[in-house]
């Protein structure tokens, strides 16, 4: 078989254990998943009603132009409809961009640790990956700018960054973009945008007007609570979108997902409530970290990376045995830490109690 050489080095995505698997393995009645930064409050009631009343024919292909969602989102963001592209999750848009631009002989610059799909897709396309270490959880934008050369096709920015939750400020972003050549594509992944409350955060809609080489990625998988439906979108200037669109698979966003996203978008008060609850949840975690002398990064997302300075896999297993699934920092490239999705107040208290007993037991040993 004539596989691409680089495919042979790749592993398929390893999904975490499901709540059912963990229940069975540990004999638990209840398991809380705080591992994938999903919305603990689910989706708006409006979405549930919309899904219950879905009566379209299943025999008909989805709307390949995503018309209703496009119209609603364009009006919500005050953009032209042609400035939008939709994906089967923003994951798919990351794949489309990589497919459209990367190949052997080209390189791509990205922060590390960050969202693993930037690297994964670049490897599939045979491009050189230039990873730049974070500094204190933040992008090292100076080093990233220095890593760009005439063969650089794409620069990836993740704000707030997964897994640290640290964001890029307006001043930092503009300072960086001013240094990026106009023919280098900059992807600004804002999967957690709706959770951000920092005053010095940039306005991505202004950014794409000023910098014609930038695309912004957002998703309905996080605060909108629609991860199961897989809807992500990108916005940029019209000519960039027109270049990218032919790479898109024709019916990539399914009919039910399109409807769900339209109704989720229409309930912004649900989004506001979730943002507020998330902020309160983060404060719970900050207080816990301070009380227990644990390092953490202040987060603008719906997760927090906590440094236990321990074997993170051991802590991960321990929390799982108590009914809480988190992400081990060992799997994220930051050993000693765990990444926890901010849950409901009760879920946060529960996982913190389990963490406290872990700390008490490890001190005893
Ligand atoms: C930074 C970042 N980008 C993109 C994604 C992918 O999201 P989607 O569900 O829209 O594919 C995630 C999901 O965890 C993420 O954390």
XYZ file of C-alpha atoms and ligand atoms in Angstrom:
381
model
C 0.000 0.000 0.000
C 1.209 3.480 -0.813
C 0.359 5.279 2.444
C 1.826 8.706 2.981
C 5.024 8.015 4.926
C 4.059 10.330 7.784
C 0.708 8.584 8.386
C 2.620 5.579 9.645
C 3.841 7.616 12.626
C 0.368 8.778 13.695
C -1.978 7.326 16.293
C -5.742 7.601 15.984
C -7.445 9.959 18.434
C -7.736 8.213 21.814
C -11.148 9.031 23.263
C -11.308 9.223 27.052
C -13.369 6.655 28.951
C -17.120 7.229 28.772
C -19.139 7.789 31.942
C -20.757 4.369 31.467
C -17.369 2.637 31.232
C -16.164 4.397 34.380
C -19.381 3.530 36.267
C -18.887 -0.105 35.396
C -15.152 -0.193 36.134
C -15.476 1.388 39.592
C -18.981 0.244 40.550
C -20.226 3.850 40.735
C -23.815 5.057 40.349
C -22.865 8.518 39.230
C -19.930 9.791 37.231
C -19.258 13.417 36.287
C -17.283 14.111 33.128
C -15.119 17.217 33.458
C -12.672 16.206 30.761
C -13.724 17.700 27.437
C -14.790 21.259 28.292
C -18.422 20.613 27.469
C -21.149 22.782 28.966
C -22.256 21.263 32.326
C -25.638 22.961 31.881
C -26.257 21.296 28.525
C -28.003 23.366 25.865
C -30.772 25.963 25.946
C -34.343 24.688 26.438
C -35.083 26.247 23.043
C -32.744 23.731 21.409
C -34.475 20.831 23.110
C -37.881 22.035 21.889
C -36.525 22.531 18.383
C -35.116 18.992 18.290
C -38.333 17.468 19.637
C -40.358 19.178 16.915
C -37.958 18.303 14.089
C -40.108 16.945 11.303
C -38.096 17.349 8.106
C -37.563 14.428 5.800
C -34.534 12.323 6.637
C -34.252 11.339 2.971
C -33.182 14.830 1.902
C -29.531 15.951 1.977
C -28.724 18.861 4.292
C -28.645 22.425 2.982
C -25.090 22.553 1.629
C -24.970 26.351 2.005
C -26.139 26.219 5.657
C -28.498 29.018 4.654
C -30.583 29.722 7.774
C -27.681 29.393 10.152
C -25.538 31.520 7.846
C -28.169 34.284 7.707
C -28.731 34.275 11.473
C -25.051 34.170 12.334
C -24.130 36.868 9.800
C -26.746 39.148 11.311
C -25.680 38.266 14.868
C -22.011 39.014 14.118
C -22.776 41.874 11.691
C -20.822 40.223 8.918
C -21.517 39.547 5.281
C -22.805 36.001 4.739
C -19.894 35.339 2.375
C -17.464 35.900 5.221
C -18.573 32.688 6.942
C -17.598 29.045 6.534
C -19.126 26.143 8.481
C -17.620 22.866 9.554
C -18.521 19.571 11.172
C -17.103 21.075 14.333
C -14.256 23.575 14.135
C -12.105 20.429 13.981
C -13.201 20.046 10.380
C -12.283 23.633 9.530
C -8.807 23.037 10.995
C -8.575 20.048 8.657
C -9.822 22.054 5.645
C -7.301 24.835 6.243
C -4.467 22.333 6.609
C -5.560 20.472 3.511
C -5.807 23.687 1.512
C -2.397 25.051 2.480
C 0.027 22.506 3.848
C 2.285 20.130 1.942
C 5.894 18.945 2.054
C 8.253 21.915 1.758
C 5.952 24.203 3.732
C 5.949 24.776 7.462
C 3.437 25.810 10.083
C 4.025 27.607 13.381
C 2.024 26.822 16.512
C 2.188 27.142 20.297
C 2.781 24.078 22.470
C 1.045 22.755 24.500
C -2.085 23.738 22.646
C -4.933 22.109 20.762
C -3.407 18.910 19.273
C -5.315 18.966 16.000
C -3.130 21.756 14.544
C -0.113 19.479 14.738
C -1.968 16.323 13.779
C -3.315 17.779 10.545
C 0.028 19.325 9.641
C 1.698 15.926 10.005
C -0.949 14.305 7.795
C -0.191 16.876 5.089
C 3.551 16.313 5.366
C 4.398 19.876 6.415
C 7.151 20.800 8.858
C 5.743 21.585 12.308
C 7.381 24.448 14.220
C 6.219 24.317 17.809
C 6.942 27.225 20.133
C 6.785 26.568 23.907
C 4.338 28.604 25.956
C 5.696 30.935 28.622
C 3.648 30.772 31.846
C 0.754 29.289 29.912
C 0.788 32.102 27.321
C 1.878 32.169 23.680
C 5.473 33.269 23.184
C 4.493 35.595 20.359
C 8.021 36.932 19.853
C 9.425 33.453 19.280
C 6.446 32.583 17.107
C 7.079 35.620 14.901
C 10.766 34.676 14.690
C 9.847 31.127 13.629
C 8.082 32.395 10.488
C 10.040 32.254 7.226
C 9.277 32.311 3.487
C 7.971 28.716 3.627
C 5.533 29.327 6.475
C 1.951 28.816 5.316
C -0.065 28.909 8.558
C 0.358 30.272 12.074
C -2.033 28.919 14.718
C -3.100 30.987 17.708
C -5.414 29.634 20.380
C -7.073 32.246 22.587
C -7.940 31.363 25.281
C -5.415 28.590 24.896
C -6.421 24.994 25.506
C -5.111 23.592 27.939
C -3.913 26.622 29.944
C -6.912 28.979 29.619
C -4.579 31.958 29.094
C -5.702 34.507 26.466
C -3.969 36.914 24.100
C -4.586 40.616 24.772
C -5.513 43.149 22.097
C -2.109 44.835 22.317
C -0.241 41.514 22.121
C -2.287 40.288 19.180
C -1.884 43.454 17.123
C 1.832 43.625 17.914
C 2.162 40.064 16.628
C -0.015 40.441 13.533
C 1.969 43.537 12.514
C 5.009 41.262 12.281
C 3.352 38.501 10.220
C 3.839 38.740 6.442
C 0.591 39.296 4.523
C 0.874 35.964 2.693
C 0.967 33.924 5.907
C -2.436 32.675 7.017
C -3.165 33.254 10.707
C -5.779 31.052 12.353
C -7.172 32.490 15.567
C -8.955 29.633 17.307
C -11.523 31.030 19.735
C -13.363 27.861 20.741
C -13.887 29.356 24.230
C -14.587 32.930 23.147
C -18.034 33.194 24.746
C -16.559 32.577 28.206
C -14.094 35.467 28.000
C -14.692 38.446 30.297
C -11.251 40.150 30.279
C -11.396 43.874 29.412
C -8.201 43.857 27.371
C -9.347 41.036 25.071
C -9.304 41.994 21.376
C -12.362 42.333 19.149
C -11.973 39.596 16.526
C -14.460 41.278 14.182
C -12.255 44.388 14.096
C -9.156 42.229 13.706
C -10.381 40.544 10.523
C -11.230 43.946 9.029
C -7.727 45.212 9.690
C -5.755 42.049 8.978
C -6.881 40.367 5.769
C -4.821 37.214 6.426
C -6.674 36.209 9.622
C -9.464 33.665 10.034
C -11.271 33.284 13.368
C -12.668 29.887 14.396
C -15.536 29.465 16.849
C -17.812 26.601 17.775
C -21.236 25.583 19.008
C -19.628 22.725 20.971
C -18.672 24.625 24.103
C -20.900 27.265 25.726
C -23.771 26.557 23.295
C -23.813 22.975 24.567
C -24.080 21.316 21.140
C -20.910 19.202 21.058
C -22.904 16.154 19.956
C -24.093 17.947 16.810
C -20.672 19.060 15.524
C -21.059 22.639 14.306
C -18.144 25.041 14.084
C -17.614 28.130 11.971
C -14.941 30.455 10.712
C -15.076 34.093 9.670
C -12.592 36.067 7.632
C -12.553 38.414 4.676
C -14.606 37.188 1.766
C -11.731 36.295 -0.561
C -10.121 33.978 2.019
C -13.399 32.158 2.560
C -13.931 31.837 -1.202
C -10.511 30.138 -1.522
C -11.154 27.760 1.348
C -14.715 26.778 0.509
C -13.914 24.396 -2.403
C -12.020 22.179 0.056
C -15.173 21.739 2.129
C -17.150 18.552 1.785
C -20.542 19.488 0.215
C -22.963 18.475 2.994
C -20.651 18.753 5.956
C -23.107 20.138 8.513
C -26.113 17.880 8.972
C -29.693 19.145 8.906
C -30.489 18.621 12.568
C -27.243 20.300 13.608
C -28.058 23.358 11.486
C -31.468 23.694 13.130
C -30.048 23.160 16.617
C -27.405 25.839 16.079
C -29.984 28.382 14.878
C -32.099 27.882 17.971
C -29.063 27.876 20.294
C -27.929 31.187 18.813
C -31.337 32.725 19.457
C -31.055 32.192 23.221
C -28.270 34.540 24.273
C -29.614 34.849 27.810
C -28.706 31.160 28.307
C -25.173 31.957 27.116
C -24.962 34.912 29.536
C -26.099 32.700 32.429
C -23.507 30.060 31.561
C -20.746 32.665 31.337
C -21.657 33.997 34.794
C -21.861 30.511 36.313
C -18.499 29.657 34.758
C -16.883 32.758 36.252
C -18.229 31.778 39.685
C -16.977 28.235 39.177
C -13.505 29.491 38.293
C -13.490 31.548 41.522
C -14.331 28.351 43.460
C -11.301 26.659 41.895
C -8.987 29.642 42.476
C -9.926 29.692 46.173
C -9.333 25.939 46.391
C -5.896 26.268 44.770
C -4.895 29.107 47.078
C -6.055 27.204 50.177
C -4.090 24.139 49.145
C -0.989 25.893 47.826
C -1.524 24.611 44.264
C -0.298 26.447 41.174
C -2.821 27.403 38.475
C -3.266 29.722 35.527
C -6.051 32.299 35.697
C -8.412 31.075 32.980
C -10.707 32.872 30.549
C -12.154 29.572 29.383
C -14.403 26.920 30.982
C -11.536 24.847 32.330
C -8.605 25.301 34.642
C -5.161 23.711 34.631
C -4.066 22.946 38.175
C -0.517 22.039 39.120
C -0.452 19.332 41.800
C 3.238 18.698 41.275
C 2.476 14.978 41.420
C 2.109 12.047 39.056
C -0.858 13.382 37.083
C -1.873 9.944 35.880
C -2.126 8.761 39.476
C -4.322 11.737 40.388
C -6.382 11.198 37.220
C -7.006 7.546 38.167
C -7.795 8.484 41.760
C -10.367 11.106 40.727
C -11.908 8.634 38.315
C -12.304 6.098 41.102
C -14.261 8.787 42.986
C -16.511 9.441 39.976
C -14.791 12.431 38.326
C -13.245 12.212 34.885
C -10.687 14.979 34.232
C -7.751 15.251 31.797
C -4.345 14.180 32.965
C -1.656 16.778 32.302
C 0.636 13.924 31.248
C -1.570 13.451 28.176
C -1.541 17.201 27.507
C 2.210 17.688 27.660
C 2.227 19.360 31.113
C 3.076 16.595 33.592
C 2.169 17.227 37.228
C -1.087 18.966 36.306
C -4.697 18.103 35.578
C -7.121 20.054 33.419
C -10.612 20.242 34.874
C -13.689 21.532 33.096
C -15.629 23.963 35.273
C -18.862 22.195 36.168
C -21.927 23.202 38.139
C -21.330 24.489 41.698
C -22.052 21.009 43.128
C -19.853 19.243 40.596
C -16.993 21.653 41.363
C -17.384 21.057 45.087
C -17.450 17.315 44.475
C -14.269 17.196 42.417
C -12.487 19.527 44.849
C -13.423 17.259 47.765
C -11.995 14.307 45.869
C -8.828 16.329 45.168
C -8.578 17.201 48.868
C -8.719 13.538 49.863
C -6.051 12.759 47.271
C -3.820 15.441 48.787
C -4.484 14.148 52.325
C -3.699 10.567 51.296
C -0.492 11.464 49.439
C 0.754 13.506 52.409
C 0.146 10.476 54.661
C 2.270 8.211 52.483
C -9.052 25.060 21.164
C -10.037 24.157 20.514
N -10.264 24.289 19.200
C -11.135 23.512 18.559
C -11.831 22.531 19.234
C -12.752 21.647 18.446
O -14.061 21.946 18.689
P -15.236 21.383 17.796
O -16.094 20.599 18.696
O -15.913 22.613 17.253
O -14.640 20.569 16.698
C -11.636 22.347 20.595
C -12.335 21.279 21.314
O -12.017 20.888 22.393
C -10.706 23.181 21.253
O -10.442 23.043 22.558
